[in-house]
XYZ file of C-alpha atoms in Angstrom:
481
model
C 36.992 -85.348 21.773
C 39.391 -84.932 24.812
C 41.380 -87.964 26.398
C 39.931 -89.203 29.587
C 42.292 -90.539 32.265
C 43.211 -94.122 32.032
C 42.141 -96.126 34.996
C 44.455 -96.996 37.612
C 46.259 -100.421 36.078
C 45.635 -103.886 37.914
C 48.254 -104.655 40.459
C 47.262 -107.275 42.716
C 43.844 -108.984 41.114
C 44.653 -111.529 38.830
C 43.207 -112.360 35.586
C 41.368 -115.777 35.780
C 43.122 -118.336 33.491
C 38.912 -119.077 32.806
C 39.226 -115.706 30.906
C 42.426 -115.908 29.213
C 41.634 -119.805 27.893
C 38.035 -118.428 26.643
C 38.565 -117.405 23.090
C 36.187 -115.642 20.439
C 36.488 -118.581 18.526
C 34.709 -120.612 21.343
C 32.804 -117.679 21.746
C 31.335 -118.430 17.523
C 31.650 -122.467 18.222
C 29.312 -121.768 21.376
C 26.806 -119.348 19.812
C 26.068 -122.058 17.132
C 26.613 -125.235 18.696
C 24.256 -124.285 21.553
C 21.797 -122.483 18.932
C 21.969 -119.370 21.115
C 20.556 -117.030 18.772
C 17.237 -119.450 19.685
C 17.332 -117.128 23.057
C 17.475 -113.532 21.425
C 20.068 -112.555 23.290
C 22.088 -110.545 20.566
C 20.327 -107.621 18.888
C 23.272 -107.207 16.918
C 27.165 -109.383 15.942
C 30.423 -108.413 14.609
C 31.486 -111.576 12.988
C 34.322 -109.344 11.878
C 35.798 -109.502 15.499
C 37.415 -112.543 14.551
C 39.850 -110.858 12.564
C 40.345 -107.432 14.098
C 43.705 -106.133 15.633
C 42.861 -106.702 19.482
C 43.399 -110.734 19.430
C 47.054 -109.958 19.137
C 46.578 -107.330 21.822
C 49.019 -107.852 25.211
C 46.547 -106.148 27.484
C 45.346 -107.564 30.211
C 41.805 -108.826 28.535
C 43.788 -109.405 25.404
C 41.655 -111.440 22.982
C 38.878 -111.865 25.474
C 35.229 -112.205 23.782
C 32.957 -109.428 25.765
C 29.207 -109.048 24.831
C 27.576 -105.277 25.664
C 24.400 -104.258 26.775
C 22.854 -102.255 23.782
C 22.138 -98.976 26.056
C 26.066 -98.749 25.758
C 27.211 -96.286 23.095
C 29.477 -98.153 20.241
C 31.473 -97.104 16.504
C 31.385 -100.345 15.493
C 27.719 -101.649 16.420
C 24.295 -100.289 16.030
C 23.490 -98.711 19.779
C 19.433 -98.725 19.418
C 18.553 -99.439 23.660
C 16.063 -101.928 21.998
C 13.949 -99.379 21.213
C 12.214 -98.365 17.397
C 12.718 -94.791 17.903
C 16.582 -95.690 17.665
C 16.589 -98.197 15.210
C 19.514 -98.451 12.778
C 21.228 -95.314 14.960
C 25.388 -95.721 15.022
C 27.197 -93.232 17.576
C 29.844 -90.966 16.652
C 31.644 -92.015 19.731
C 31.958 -94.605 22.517
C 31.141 -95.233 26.222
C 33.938 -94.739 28.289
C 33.376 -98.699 29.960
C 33.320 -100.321 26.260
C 36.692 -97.992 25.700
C 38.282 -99.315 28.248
C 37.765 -103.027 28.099
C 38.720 -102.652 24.361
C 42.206 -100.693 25.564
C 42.267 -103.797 28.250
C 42.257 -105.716 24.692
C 38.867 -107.291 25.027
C 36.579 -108.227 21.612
C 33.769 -106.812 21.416
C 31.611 -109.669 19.358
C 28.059 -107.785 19.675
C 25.177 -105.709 21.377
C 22.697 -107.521 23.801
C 19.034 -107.634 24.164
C 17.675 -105.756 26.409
C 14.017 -103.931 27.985
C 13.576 -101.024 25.509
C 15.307 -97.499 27.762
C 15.780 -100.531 30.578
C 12.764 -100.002 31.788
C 11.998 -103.755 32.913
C 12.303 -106.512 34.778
C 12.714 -109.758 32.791
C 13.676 -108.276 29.131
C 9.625 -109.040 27.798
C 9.826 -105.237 26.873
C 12.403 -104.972 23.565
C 11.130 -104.007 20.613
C 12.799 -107.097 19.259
C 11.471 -109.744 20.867
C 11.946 -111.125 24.785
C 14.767 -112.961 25.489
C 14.918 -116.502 26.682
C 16.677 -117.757 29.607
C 19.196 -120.488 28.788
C 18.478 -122.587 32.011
C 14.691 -122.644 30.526
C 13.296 -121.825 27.854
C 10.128 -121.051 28.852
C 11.289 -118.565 31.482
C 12.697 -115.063 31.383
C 16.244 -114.304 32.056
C 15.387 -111.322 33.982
C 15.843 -107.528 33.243
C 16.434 -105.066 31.688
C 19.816 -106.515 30.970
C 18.952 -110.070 30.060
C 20.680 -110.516 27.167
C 23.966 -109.813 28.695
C 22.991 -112.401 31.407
C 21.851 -114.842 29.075
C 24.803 -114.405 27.328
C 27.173 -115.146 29.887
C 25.105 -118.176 31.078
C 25.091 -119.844 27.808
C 28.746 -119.483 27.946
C 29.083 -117.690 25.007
C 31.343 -114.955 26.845
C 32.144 -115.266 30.368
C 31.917 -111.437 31.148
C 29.510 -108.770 29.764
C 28.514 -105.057 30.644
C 25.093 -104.255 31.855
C 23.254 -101.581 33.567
C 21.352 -100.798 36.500
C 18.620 -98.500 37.591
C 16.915 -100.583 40.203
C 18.669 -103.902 40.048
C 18.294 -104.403 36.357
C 22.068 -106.524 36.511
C 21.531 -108.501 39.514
C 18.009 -109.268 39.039
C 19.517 -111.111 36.153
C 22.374 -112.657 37.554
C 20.509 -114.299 39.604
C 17.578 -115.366 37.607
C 20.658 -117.011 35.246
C 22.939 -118.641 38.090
C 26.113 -115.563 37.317
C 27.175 -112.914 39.000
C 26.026 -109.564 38.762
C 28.258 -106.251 39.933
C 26.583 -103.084 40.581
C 29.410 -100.744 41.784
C 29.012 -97.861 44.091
C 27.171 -94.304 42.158
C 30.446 -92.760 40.463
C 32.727 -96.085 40.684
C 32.309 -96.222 36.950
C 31.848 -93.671 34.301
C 28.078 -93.151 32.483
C 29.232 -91.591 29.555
C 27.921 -93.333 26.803
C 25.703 -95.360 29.029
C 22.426 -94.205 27.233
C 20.437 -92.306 30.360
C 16.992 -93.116 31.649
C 17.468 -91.873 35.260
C 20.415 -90.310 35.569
C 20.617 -90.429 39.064
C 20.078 -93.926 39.687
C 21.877 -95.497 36.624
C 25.134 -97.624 36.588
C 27.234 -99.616 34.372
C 27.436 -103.051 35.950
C 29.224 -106.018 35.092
C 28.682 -109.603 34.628
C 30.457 -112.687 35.377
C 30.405 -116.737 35.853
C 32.115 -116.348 38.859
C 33.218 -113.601 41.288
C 36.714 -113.562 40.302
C 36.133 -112.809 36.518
C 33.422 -110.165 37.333
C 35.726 -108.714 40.071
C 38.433 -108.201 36.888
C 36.531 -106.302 34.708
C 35.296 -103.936 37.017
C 38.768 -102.908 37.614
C 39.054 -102.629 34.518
C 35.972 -100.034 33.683
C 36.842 -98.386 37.272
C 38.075 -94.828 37.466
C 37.677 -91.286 37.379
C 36.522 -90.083 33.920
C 36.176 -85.931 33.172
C 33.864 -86.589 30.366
C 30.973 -87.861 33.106
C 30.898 -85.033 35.736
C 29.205 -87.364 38.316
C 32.475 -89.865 37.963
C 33.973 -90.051 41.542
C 37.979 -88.524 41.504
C 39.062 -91.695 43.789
C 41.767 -94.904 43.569
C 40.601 -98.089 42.275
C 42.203 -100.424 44.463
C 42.381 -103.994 43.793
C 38.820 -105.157 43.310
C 40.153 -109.047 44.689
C 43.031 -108.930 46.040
C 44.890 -112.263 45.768
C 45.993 -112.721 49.293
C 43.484 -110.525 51.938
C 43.548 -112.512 55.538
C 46.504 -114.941 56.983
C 43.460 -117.584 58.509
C 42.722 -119.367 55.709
C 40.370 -121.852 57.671
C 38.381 -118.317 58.774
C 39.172 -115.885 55.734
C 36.487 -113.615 56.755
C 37.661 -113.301 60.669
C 36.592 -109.807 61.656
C 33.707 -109.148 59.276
C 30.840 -107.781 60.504
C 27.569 -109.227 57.726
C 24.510 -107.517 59.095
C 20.787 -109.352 57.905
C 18.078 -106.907 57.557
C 14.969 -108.176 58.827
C 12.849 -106.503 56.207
C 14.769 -108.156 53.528
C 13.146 -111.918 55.376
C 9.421 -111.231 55.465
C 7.073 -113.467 56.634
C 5.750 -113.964 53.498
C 9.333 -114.674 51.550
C 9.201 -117.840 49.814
C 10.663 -120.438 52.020
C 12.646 -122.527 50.051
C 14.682 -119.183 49.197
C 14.763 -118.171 52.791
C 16.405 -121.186 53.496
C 18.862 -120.739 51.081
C 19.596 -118.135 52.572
C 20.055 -118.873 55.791
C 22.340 -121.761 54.811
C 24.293 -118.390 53.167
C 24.812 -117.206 56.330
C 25.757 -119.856 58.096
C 28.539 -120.278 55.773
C 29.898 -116.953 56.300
C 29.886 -117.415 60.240
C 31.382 -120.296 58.967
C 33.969 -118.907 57.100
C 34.559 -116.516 60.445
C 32.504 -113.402 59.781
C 30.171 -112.145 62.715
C 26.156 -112.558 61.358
C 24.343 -109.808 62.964
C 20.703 -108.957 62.670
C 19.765 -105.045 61.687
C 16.861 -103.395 60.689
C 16.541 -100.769 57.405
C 12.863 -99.994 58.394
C 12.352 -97.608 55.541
C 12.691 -100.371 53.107
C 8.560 -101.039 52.184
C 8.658 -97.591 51.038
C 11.437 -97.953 48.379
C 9.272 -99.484 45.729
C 6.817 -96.573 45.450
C 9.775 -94.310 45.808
C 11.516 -95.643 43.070
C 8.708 -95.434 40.597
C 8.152 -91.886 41.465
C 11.771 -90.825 40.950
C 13.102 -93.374 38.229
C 10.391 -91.615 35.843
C 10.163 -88.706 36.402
C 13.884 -88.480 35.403
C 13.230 -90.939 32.506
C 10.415 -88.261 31.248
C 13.056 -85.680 30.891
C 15.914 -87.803 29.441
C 13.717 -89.066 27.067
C 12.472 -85.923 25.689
C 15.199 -85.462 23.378
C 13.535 -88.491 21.564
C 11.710 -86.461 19.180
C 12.578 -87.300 15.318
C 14.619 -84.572 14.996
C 17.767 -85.546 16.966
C 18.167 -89.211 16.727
C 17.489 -92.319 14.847
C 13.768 -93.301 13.365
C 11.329 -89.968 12.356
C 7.715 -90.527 11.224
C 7.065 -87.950 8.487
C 4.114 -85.546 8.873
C 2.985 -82.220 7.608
C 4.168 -80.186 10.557
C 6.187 -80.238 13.262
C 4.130 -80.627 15.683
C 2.642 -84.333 14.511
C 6.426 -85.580 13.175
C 6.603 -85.217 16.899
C 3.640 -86.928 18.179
C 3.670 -89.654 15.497
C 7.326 -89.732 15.509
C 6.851 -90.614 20.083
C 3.639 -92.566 19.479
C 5.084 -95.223 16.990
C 8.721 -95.028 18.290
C 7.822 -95.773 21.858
C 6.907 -99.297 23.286
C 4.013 -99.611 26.205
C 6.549 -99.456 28.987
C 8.170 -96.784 27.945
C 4.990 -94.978 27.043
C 3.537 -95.544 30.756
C 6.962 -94.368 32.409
C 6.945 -91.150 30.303
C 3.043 -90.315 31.138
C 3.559 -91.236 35.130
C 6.785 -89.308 35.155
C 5.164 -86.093 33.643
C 2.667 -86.787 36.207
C 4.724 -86.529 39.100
C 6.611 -83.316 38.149
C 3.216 -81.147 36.862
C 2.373 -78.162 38.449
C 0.352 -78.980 41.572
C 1.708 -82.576 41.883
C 5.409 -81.816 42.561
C 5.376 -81.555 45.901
C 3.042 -83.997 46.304
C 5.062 -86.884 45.035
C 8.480 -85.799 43.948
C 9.177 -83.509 46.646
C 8.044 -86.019 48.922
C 9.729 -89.193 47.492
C 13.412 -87.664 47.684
C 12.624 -86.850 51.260
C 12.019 -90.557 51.818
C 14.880 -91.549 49.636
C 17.483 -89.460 51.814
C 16.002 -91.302 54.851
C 16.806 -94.442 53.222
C 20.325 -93.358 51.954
C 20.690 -92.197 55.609
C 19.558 -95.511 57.122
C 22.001 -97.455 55.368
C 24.735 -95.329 56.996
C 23.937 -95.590 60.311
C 23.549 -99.536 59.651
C 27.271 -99.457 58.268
C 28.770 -96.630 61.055
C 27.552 -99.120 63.578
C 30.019 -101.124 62.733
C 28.438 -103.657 60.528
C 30.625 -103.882 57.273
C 28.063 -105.980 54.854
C 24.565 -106.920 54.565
C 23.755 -110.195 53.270
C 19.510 -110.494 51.902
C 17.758 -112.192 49.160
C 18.402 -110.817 45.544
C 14.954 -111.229 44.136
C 11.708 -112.986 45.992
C 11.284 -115.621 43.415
C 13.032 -117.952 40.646
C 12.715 -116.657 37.500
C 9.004 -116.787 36.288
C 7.566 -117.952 32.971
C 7.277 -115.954 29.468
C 4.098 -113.746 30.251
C 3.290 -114.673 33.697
C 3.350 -111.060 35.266
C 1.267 -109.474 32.726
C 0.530 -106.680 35.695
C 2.874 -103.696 35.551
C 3.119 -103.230 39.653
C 3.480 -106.626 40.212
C 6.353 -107.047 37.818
C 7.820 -104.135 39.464
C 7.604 -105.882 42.801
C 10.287 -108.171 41.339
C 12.878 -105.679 42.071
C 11.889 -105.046 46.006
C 14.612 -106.124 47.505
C 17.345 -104.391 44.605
C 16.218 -100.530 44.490
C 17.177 -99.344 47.707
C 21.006 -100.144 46.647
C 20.361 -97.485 43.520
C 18.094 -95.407 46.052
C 21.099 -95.241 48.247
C 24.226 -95.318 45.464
C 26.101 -98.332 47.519
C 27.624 -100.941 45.585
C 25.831 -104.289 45.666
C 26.157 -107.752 44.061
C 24.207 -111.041 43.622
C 25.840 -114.427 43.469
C 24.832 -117.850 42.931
C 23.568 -119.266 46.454
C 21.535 -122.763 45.872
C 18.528 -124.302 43.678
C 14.913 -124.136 44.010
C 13.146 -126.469 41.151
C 16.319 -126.827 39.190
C 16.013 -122.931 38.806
C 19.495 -120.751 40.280
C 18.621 -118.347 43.844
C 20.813 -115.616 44.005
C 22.188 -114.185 47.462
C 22.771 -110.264 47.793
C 25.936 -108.322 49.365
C 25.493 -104.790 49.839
C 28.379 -102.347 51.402
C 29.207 -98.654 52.127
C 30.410 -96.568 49.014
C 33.592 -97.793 47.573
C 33.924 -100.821 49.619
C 33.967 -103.301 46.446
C 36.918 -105.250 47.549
C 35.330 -105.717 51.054
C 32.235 -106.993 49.143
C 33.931 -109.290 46.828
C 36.365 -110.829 49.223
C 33.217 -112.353 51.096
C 31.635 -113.465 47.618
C 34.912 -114.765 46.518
C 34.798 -116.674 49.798
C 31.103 -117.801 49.989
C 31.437 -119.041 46.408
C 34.284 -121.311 47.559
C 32.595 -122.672 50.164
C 29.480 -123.489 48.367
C 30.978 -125.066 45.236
C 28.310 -126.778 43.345
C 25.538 -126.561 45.534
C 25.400 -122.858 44.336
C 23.697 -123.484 41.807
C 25.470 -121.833 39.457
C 24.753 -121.976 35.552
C 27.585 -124.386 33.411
C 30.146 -122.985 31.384
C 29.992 -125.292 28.674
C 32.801 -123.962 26.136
């Protein structure tokens, strides 16, 4: 295997003292005290972490407990995307993200729960059982990477890796009262990030606050030659320490635009005002609140579920008994595959695969596929004239609703719905973020940034900010080890 390059080292973020003071044996105490393993959140532990080389690491993570979304590739840890058809399967090598934080001297103490490929919205879809959100029980910690959330909620690590497609980390994050990075297409590499659409996928990061989520994604950041789609640019300082002289208006300036199709009519009220009070804290805070309009936006949904499988049909072809993990014997080769597909795939999956084929079969390309990257260049283009017009965030809801019960969508489109106000941020490759922003029946709300490619520091310095001013009103889940 060739070297990749090292990402560019950390010069002005600092590491919280939260992370340094957060060990992996209050990572252990945690997990039991607080019967996490009740919540399925782990597929899979190293107990051995405890007494590996990296606690006496110096780097910059050194000794830090990490948990990692199980569609990241691993040589210590199984690496089965929650899925049957992978069960048991070890890789021969190791994403490029997980490499990094462990070179950064962070533990890895185990794989997290997750929708089987990601294809979900509140982690109902494993293989292994749904995860629980630690906030309530009875509710789902969002998807597809709820475990990592979960994890980091239930303070059993206080940053994990996740992935997105179509919000799938900040869908989460807020859901569990964290904080939820996607960075912009190509901040971070995808190798070993197990693909389901490779266009629209991301490795995103979790955090309990903005600060510690800002640190490891300078830390994952950077050109890597292994992922050809890795973008060849400087990682600057993801939060830098000192950014504006006016520290009663930090955010003197900025420019937050509010789409109006992000604040239907319809948009539950209680999270609307949340919202709003969001906003008035950043004019607050000295940042310009300026209303905008992304009409394309109601057509993002359908969009999405044309594109996201009809990519996931192809990368999941290679799921066939012969290549990786479980096979289901037969007398030929053609039923080792279908039995092999048919046992090894979960209902999602299995309706992703069948609607992607769909959309790419002779006579129906055009029709939908054709069509649906016409729309989503539109979108990707509507975004940019937003930001050229001078507007240099946009502020919306993260999700339309608290996080919902254990089996309460049992309807596939209206699950999907969860994600209407996250896709167009995949659709479009900008980096985006949800944060802790208030409470509605004791359950977190998250708030959404969103900002032009490779504008992460812009878009954490307001977070950073916002989550200052709220304090505990945010919401935000307790760190209790």
């Amino acid at each position: 295997m060739s070297e990749t390059n090292s990402p560019t080292p950390m010069h002005e973020t600092a590491i919280p003292s939260s992370l340094r003071t957060h060990t992996v044996a209050d990572a252990w105490q945690c997990f039991d005290r607080n019967d996490v393993a009740g919540l399925n959140a782990f597929l899979s532990l190293d107990r051995d972490a405890t007494t590996t080389g990296a606690l006496t690491g110096t780097g910059a993570l050194a000794g830090v407990p990490v948990a990692i979304k199980d569609n990241l590739a691993t040589l210590t840890l199984p690496t089965t995307c929650a899925s049957r058809i992978l069960e048991g399967y070890v890789s021969p090598f190791e994403a490029t993200a997980v490499r990094r934080l462990r070179e950064a001297g962070a533990v890895v103490i185990g794989k997290t729960n997750m929708d089987e490929f990601a294809m979900g919205s509140s982690t109902e879809n494993s293989a292994y059982g749904p995860t629980r959100n630690p906030l309530d029980r009875d509710r789902v910690p969002g998807g597809s990477s709820g475990g990592s959330a979960a994890a980091v909620a239930a303070g059993v690590v206080r940053i994990a890796l996740g992935s997105e497609t179509g919000g799938s980390v900040r869908q989460p994050a807020a859901f569990c009262g964290i904080v939820g990075v996607k960075p912009t297409y190509g901040r971070v590499s995808r190798y070993g990030l197990v693909a389901y659409a490779s266009s629209l996928d991301n490795v995103g990061v979790f955090g309990s606050t903005v600060a510690e989520a800002a640190a490891a994604l300078e830390i994952i950041a950077g050109h890597d030659p292994l992922d050809s789609t890795s973008a060849d640019v400087p990682v600057p300082p993801m939060l830098p320490a000192r950014a504006h002289d006016d520290v009663a208006k930090p955010l003197s300036g900025l420019v937050v635009g509010k789409p109006r199709e992000y604040f239907p009519a319809n948009l539950d009220p209680r999270i609307a005002s949340h919202c709003e009070r969001a906003l008035a804290q950043l004019a607050a805070l000295g940042a310009e609140v300026r209303e905008v309009s992304l009409p394309s936006t109601d057509l993002a949904i359908p969009v999405y579920y044309i594109i996201a499988p009809a990519e996931a049909s192809s990368n999941l072809a290679r799921y066939d008994g012969a290549r990786y993990g479980a096979r289901a014997e037969a007398g030929d080769l053609r039923s080792m595959y279908e039995r092999t597909r048919s046992r090894g795939f979960g209902d999602e999956v299995t309706r992703r695969i069948l609607l992607g084929t769909y959309v790419l079969s002779a006579g129906y390309y055009d029709a939908y596929y054709k069509r649906a990257q016409a729309v989503r260049t539109l979108i990707t283009r509507e975004f940019a004239d937003v930001f050229a017009s001078g507007v240099h965030l946009l502020f919306t809801p993260t999700t339309p609703t608290p996080a919902f019960r254990l089996g309460e969508l049992s309807d596939p489109y209206e699950m999907y719905l969860s994600d209407i106000f996250t896709v167009t941020a995949n659709l479009a490759g900008v980096p985006a973020m949800s944060q802790p922003i208030g409470l509605v029946d004791g359950l977190p709300v998250g708030g959404q940034f969103m900002a032009p490619h490779f504008a992460e520091p812009t878009m954490l310095r307001a977070a950073a900010a916002l989550e200052a001013a709220l304090g505990a009103t945010a919401g935000a889940a307790g760190v209790t080890a």
